[in-house]
PDB file of C-alpha atoms in Angstrom:
ATOM      1  CA  UNK A   1       0.000   0.000   0.000  1.00  0.00           C
ATOM      2  CA  UNK A   2       2.933   2.328   0.660  1.00  0.00           C
ATOM      3  CA  UNK A   3       4.047   2.143  -2.986  1.00  0.00           C
ATOM      4  CA  UNK A   4       0.519   3.006  -4.135  1.00  0.00           C
ATOM      5  CA  UNK A   5       0.403   6.207  -2.103  1.00  0.00           C
ATOM      6  CA  UNK A   6       4.027   7.336  -2.467  1.00  0.00           C
ATOM      7  CA  UNK A   7       3.285   9.640  -5.465  1.00  0.00           C
ATOM      8  CA  UNK A   8       0.782  11.527  -3.286  1.00  0.00           C
ATOM      9  CA  UNK A   9       3.511  12.131  -0.697  1.00  0.00           C
ATOM     10  CA  UNK A  10       5.756  13.433  -3.481  1.00  0.00           C
ATOM     11  CA  UNK A  11       2.894  15.507  -4.950  1.00  0.00           C
ATOM     12  CA  UNK A  12       4.799  18.333  -6.672  1.00  0.00           C
ATOM     13  CA  UNK A  13       8.166  16.569  -6.855  1.00  0.00           C
ATOM     14  CA  UNK A  14       9.142  16.496 -10.542  1.00  0.00           C
ATOM     15  CA  UNK A  15      12.833  15.888  -9.822  1.00  0.00           C
ATOM     16  CA  UNK A  16      14.597  12.685  -8.937  1.00  0.00           C
ATOM     17  CA  UNK A  17      13.793   9.160  -9.986  1.00  0.00           C
ATOM     18  CA  UNK A  18      10.970   6.649  -9.471  1.00  0.00           C
ATOM     19  CA  UNK A  19      11.145   2.890  -9.793  1.00  0.00           C
ATOM     20  CA  UNK A  20       8.844   0.846 -11.995  1.00  0.00           C
ATOM     21  CA  UNK A  21       7.251  -0.551  -8.856  1.00  0.00           C
ATOM     22  CA  UNK A  22       6.238   2.928  -7.649  1.00  0.00           C
ATOM     23  CA  UNK A  23       4.836   3.822 -11.059  1.00  0.00           C
ATOM     24  CA  UNK A  24       2.838   0.638 -11.658  1.00  0.00           C
ATOM     25  CA  UNK A  25       1.542   0.323  -8.092  1.00  0.00           C
ATOM     26  CA  UNK A  26       0.290   3.917  -8.291  1.00  0.00           C
ATOM     27  CA  UNK A  27      -1.562   3.170 -11.512  1.00  0.00           C
ATOM     28  CA  UNK A  28      -2.961  -0.054 -10.021  1.00  0.00           C
ATOM     29  CA  UNK A  29      -4.305   2.062  -7.153  1.00  0.00           C
ATOM     30  CA  UNK A  30      -5.922   4.439  -9.655  1.00  0.00           C
ATOM     31  CA  UNK A  31      -7.586   1.532 -11.504  1.00  0.00           C
ATOM     32  CA  UNK A  32      -8.904   0.065  -8.220  1.00  0.00           C
ATOM     33  CA  UNK A  33     -10.377   3.420  -7.149  1.00  0.00           C
ATOM     34  CA  UNK A  34     -11.990   3.937 -10.570  1.00  0.00           C
ATOM     35  CA  UNK A  35     -13.508   0.439 -10.436  1.00  0.00           C
ATOM     36  CA  UNK A  36     -14.918   0.977  -6.943  1.00  0.00           C
ATOM     37  CA  UNK A  37     -16.366   4.354  -7.879  1.00  0.00           C
ATOM     38  CA  UNK A  38     -17.841   2.845 -11.058  1.00  0.00           C
ATOM     39  CA  UNK A  39     -19.558   0.177  -8.958  1.00  0.00           C
ATOM     40  CA  UNK A  40     -20.990   2.883  -6.678  1.00  0.00           C
ATOM     41  CA  UNK A  41     -22.187   4.811  -9.711  1.00  0.00           C
ATOM     42  CA  UNK A  42     -23.685   1.635 -11.205  1.00  0.00           C
ATOM     43  CA  UNK A  43     -25.647   0.951  -8.024  1.00  0.00           C
ATOM     44  CA  UNK A  44     -27.183   4.398  -8.300  1.00  0.00           C
ATOM     45  CA  UNK A  45     -28.061   4.276 -11.963  1.00  0.00           C
ATOM     46  CA  UNK A  46     -31.795   4.718 -12.442  1.00  0.00           C
ATOM     47  CA  UNK A  47     -33.696   2.061 -14.349  1.00  0.00           C
ATOM     48  CA  UNK A  48     -36.562   2.447 -16.786  1.00  0.00           C
ATOM     49  CA  UNK A  49     -39.744   0.439 -16.367  1.00  0.00           C
ATOM     50  CA  UNK A  50     -40.168  -1.431 -19.679  1.00  0.00           C
ATOM     51  CA  UNK A  51     -43.967  -1.308 -19.467  1.00  0.00           C
ATOM     52  CA  UNK A  52     -44.605   2.310 -18.520  1.00  0.00           C
ATOM     53  CA  UNK A  53     -41.295   3.877 -19.558  1.00  0.00           C
ATOM     54  CA  UNK A  54     -41.094   5.468 -16.109  1.00  0.00           C
ATOM     55  CA  UNK A  55     -37.759   6.299 -14.477  1.00  0.00           C
ATOM     56  CA  UNK A  56     -37.382   4.180 -11.331  1.00  0.00           C
ATOM     57  CA  UNK A  57     -35.079   4.782  -8.362  1.00  0.00           C
ATOM     58  CA  UNK A  58     -31.409   5.571  -8.333  1.00  0.00           C
ATOM     59  CA  UNK A  59     -29.780   8.892  -8.824  1.00  0.00           C
ATOM     60  CA  UNK A  60     -28.214   9.718  -5.441  1.00  0.00           C
ATOM     61  CA  UNK A  61     -25.468   7.078  -5.501  1.00  0.00           C
ATOM     62  CA  UNK A  62     -24.690   7.893  -9.109  1.00  0.00           C
ATOM     63  CA  UNK A  63     -24.314  11.579  -8.266  1.00  0.00           C
ATOM     64  CA  UNK A  64     -22.156  10.872  -5.208  1.00  0.00           C
ATOM     65  CA  UNK A  65     -19.969   8.449  -7.184  1.00  0.00           C
ATOM     66  CA  UNK A  66     -19.585  10.934 -10.020  1.00  0.00           C
ATOM     67  CA  UNK A  67     -18.629  13.734  -7.607  1.00  0.00           C
ATOM     68  CA  UNK A  68     -16.061  11.515  -5.872  1.00  0.00           C
ATOM     69  CA  UNK A  69     -14.694  10.423  -9.229  1.00  0.00           C
ATOM     70  CA  UNK A  70     -14.263  14.032 -10.313  1.00  0.00           C
ATOM     71  CA  UNK A  71     -12.518  15.002  -7.069  1.00  0.00           C
ATOM     72  CA  UNK A  72     -10.240  11.966  -7.281  1.00  0.00           C
ATOM     73  CA  UNK A  73      -9.385  12.658 -10.937  1.00  0.00           C
ATOM     74  CA  UNK A  74      -8.518  16.294 -10.212  1.00  0.00           C
ATOM     75  CA  UNK A  75      -6.399  15.298  -7.210  1.00  0.00           C
ATOM     76  CA  UNK A  76      -4.524  12.699  -9.240  1.00  0.00           C
ATOM     77  CA  UNK A  77      -3.486  14.779 -12.271  1.00  0.00           C
ATOM     78  CA  UNK A  78      -0.351  16.322 -10.733  1.00  0.00           C
ATOM     79  CA  UNK A  79       0.926  13.143  -8.988  1.00  0.00           C
ATOM     80  CA  UNK A  80       0.448  11.081 -12.165  1.00  0.00           C
ATOM     81  CA  UNK A  81       2.418  13.615 -14.202  1.00  0.00           C
ATOM     82  CA  UNK A  82       5.121  13.794 -11.531  1.00  0.00           C
ATOM     83  CA  UNK A  83       5.552  10.019 -11.220  1.00  0.00           C
ATOM     84  CA  UNK A  84       5.620   9.662 -15.028  1.00  0.00           C
ATOM     85  CA  UNK A  85       8.333  12.291 -15.316  1.00  0.00           C
ATOM     86  CA  UNK A  86      10.353  10.711 -12.494  1.00  0.00           C
ATOM     87  CA  UNK A  87       9.965   7.347 -14.272  1.00  0.00           C
ATOM     88  CA  UNK A  88      11.547   8.857 -17.391  1.00  0.00           C
ATOM     89  CA  UNK A  89      14.305  10.316 -15.198  1.00  0.00           C
ATOM     90  CA  UNK A  90      15.028   6.813 -13.873  1.00  0.00           C
ATOM     91  CA  UNK A  91      16.021   5.850 -17.416  1.00  0.00           C
ATOM     92  CA  UNK A  92      18.156   8.983 -17.823  1.00  0.00           C
ATOM     93  CA  UNK A  93      15.591  10.540 -20.191  1.00  0.00           C
ATOM     94  CA  UNK A  94      14.040  13.974 -20.087  1.00  0.00           C
ATOM     95  CA  UNK A  95      10.547  14.237 -18.628  1.00  0.00           C
ATOM     96  CA  UNK A  96       9.377  15.684 -21.940  1.00  0.00           C
ATOM     97  CA  UNK A  97       9.270  12.104 -23.278  1.00  0.00           C
ATOM     98  CA  UNK A  98       5.854  11.679 -21.638  1.00  0.00           C
ATOM     99  CA  UNK A  99       4.456  13.803 -24.487  1.00  0.00           C
ATOM    100  CA  UNK A 100       5.349  11.062 -26.987  1.00  0.00           C
ATOM    101  CA  UNK A 101       2.737   8.359 -26.240  1.00  0.00           C
ATOM    102  CA  UNK A 102       4.176   5.424 -28.209  1.00  0.00           C
ATOM    103  CA  UNK A 103       7.709   5.820 -26.862  1.00  0.00           C
ATOM    104  CA  UNK A 104       6.330   6.544 -23.405  1.00  0.00           C
ATOM    105  CA  UNK A 105       4.469   3.229 -23.270  1.00  0.00           C
ATOM    106  CA  UNK A 106       7.597   1.319 -24.290  1.00  0.00           C
ATOM    107  CA  UNK A 107       9.877   3.218 -21.899  1.00  0.00           C
ATOM    108  CA  UNK A 108       7.603   2.632 -18.893  1.00  0.00           C
ATOM    109  CA  UNK A 109       8.347  -1.104 -19.039  1.00  0.00           C
ATOM    110  CA  UNK A 110      12.138  -0.708 -19.269  1.00  0.00           C
ATOM    111  CA  UNK A 111      14.258  -0.893 -16.128  1.00  0.00           C
ATOM    112  CA  UNK A 112      16.045   2.277 -15.015  1.00  0.00           C
ATOM    113  CA  UNK A 113      19.741   2.954 -15.424  1.00  0.00           C
ATOM    114  CA  UNK A 114      21.883   1.294 -12.785  1.00  0.00           C
ATOM    115  CA  UNK A 115      23.751   3.653 -10.507  1.00  0.00           C
ATOM    116  CA  UNK A 116      23.589   7.413 -10.363  1.00  0.00           C
ATOM    117  CA  UNK A 117      22.511   9.325 -13.464  1.00  0.00           C
ATOM    118  CA  UNK A 118      22.041  13.048 -14.119  1.00  0.00           C
ATOM    119  CA  UNK A 119      18.703  13.005 -12.266  1.00  0.00           C
ATOM    120  CA  UNK A 120      19.955  11.499  -9.018  1.00  0.00           C
ATOM    121  CA  UNK A 121      20.903   8.280  -7.265  1.00  0.00           C
ATOM    122  CA  UNK A 122      19.464   4.911  -8.224  1.00  0.00           C
ATOM    123  CA  UNK A 123      16.246   4.304  -6.237  1.00  0.00           C
ATOM    124  CA  UNK A 124      17.115   0.588  -6.126  1.00  0.00           C
ATOM    125  CA  UNK A 125      20.513   1.361  -4.601  1.00  0.00           C
ATOM    126  CA  UNK A 126      22.510  -0.374  -7.336  1.00  0.00           C
ATOM    127  CA  UNK A 127      26.108   0.768  -7.679  1.00  0.00           C
ATOM    128  CA  UNK A 128      26.146   0.837 -11.470  1.00  0.00           C
ATOM    129  CA  UNK A 129      29.041  -1.534 -12.076  1.00  0.00           C
ATOM    130  CA  UNK A 130      28.555  -4.029 -14.857  1.00  0.00           C
ATOM    131  CA  UNK A 131      31.103  -6.526 -13.557  1.00  0.00           C
ATOM    132  CA  UNK A 132      31.820  -7.409  -9.929  1.00  0.00           C
TER     133      UNK A 132
END
């Protein structure tokens, strides 16, 4: 759970490096929250009576779920940008690479550079030597 919430603790931190684990656990957390809020919204969706065409029930849970989803999405924009940029930094790439979607998707799966790079020390603590 710590890895999922770490980008919120580093909210406006666009410098340094982030491991793949931090990045992917954060996005797993986002998917879980979206699924839970979608379930809440689905429970509040009104139904239509097939015979009369009348709108039956629902509404309140849908509205609450939609409001929570909007608040969560707004609160997650900056941390998701920051962790994506730090993920690029881990591979010794500029954060501007997140603007190139195809390359960005490929780079997010690649391990970071071992040892210190121009963006800071290795978050895994590797020394950077190829041979022992």
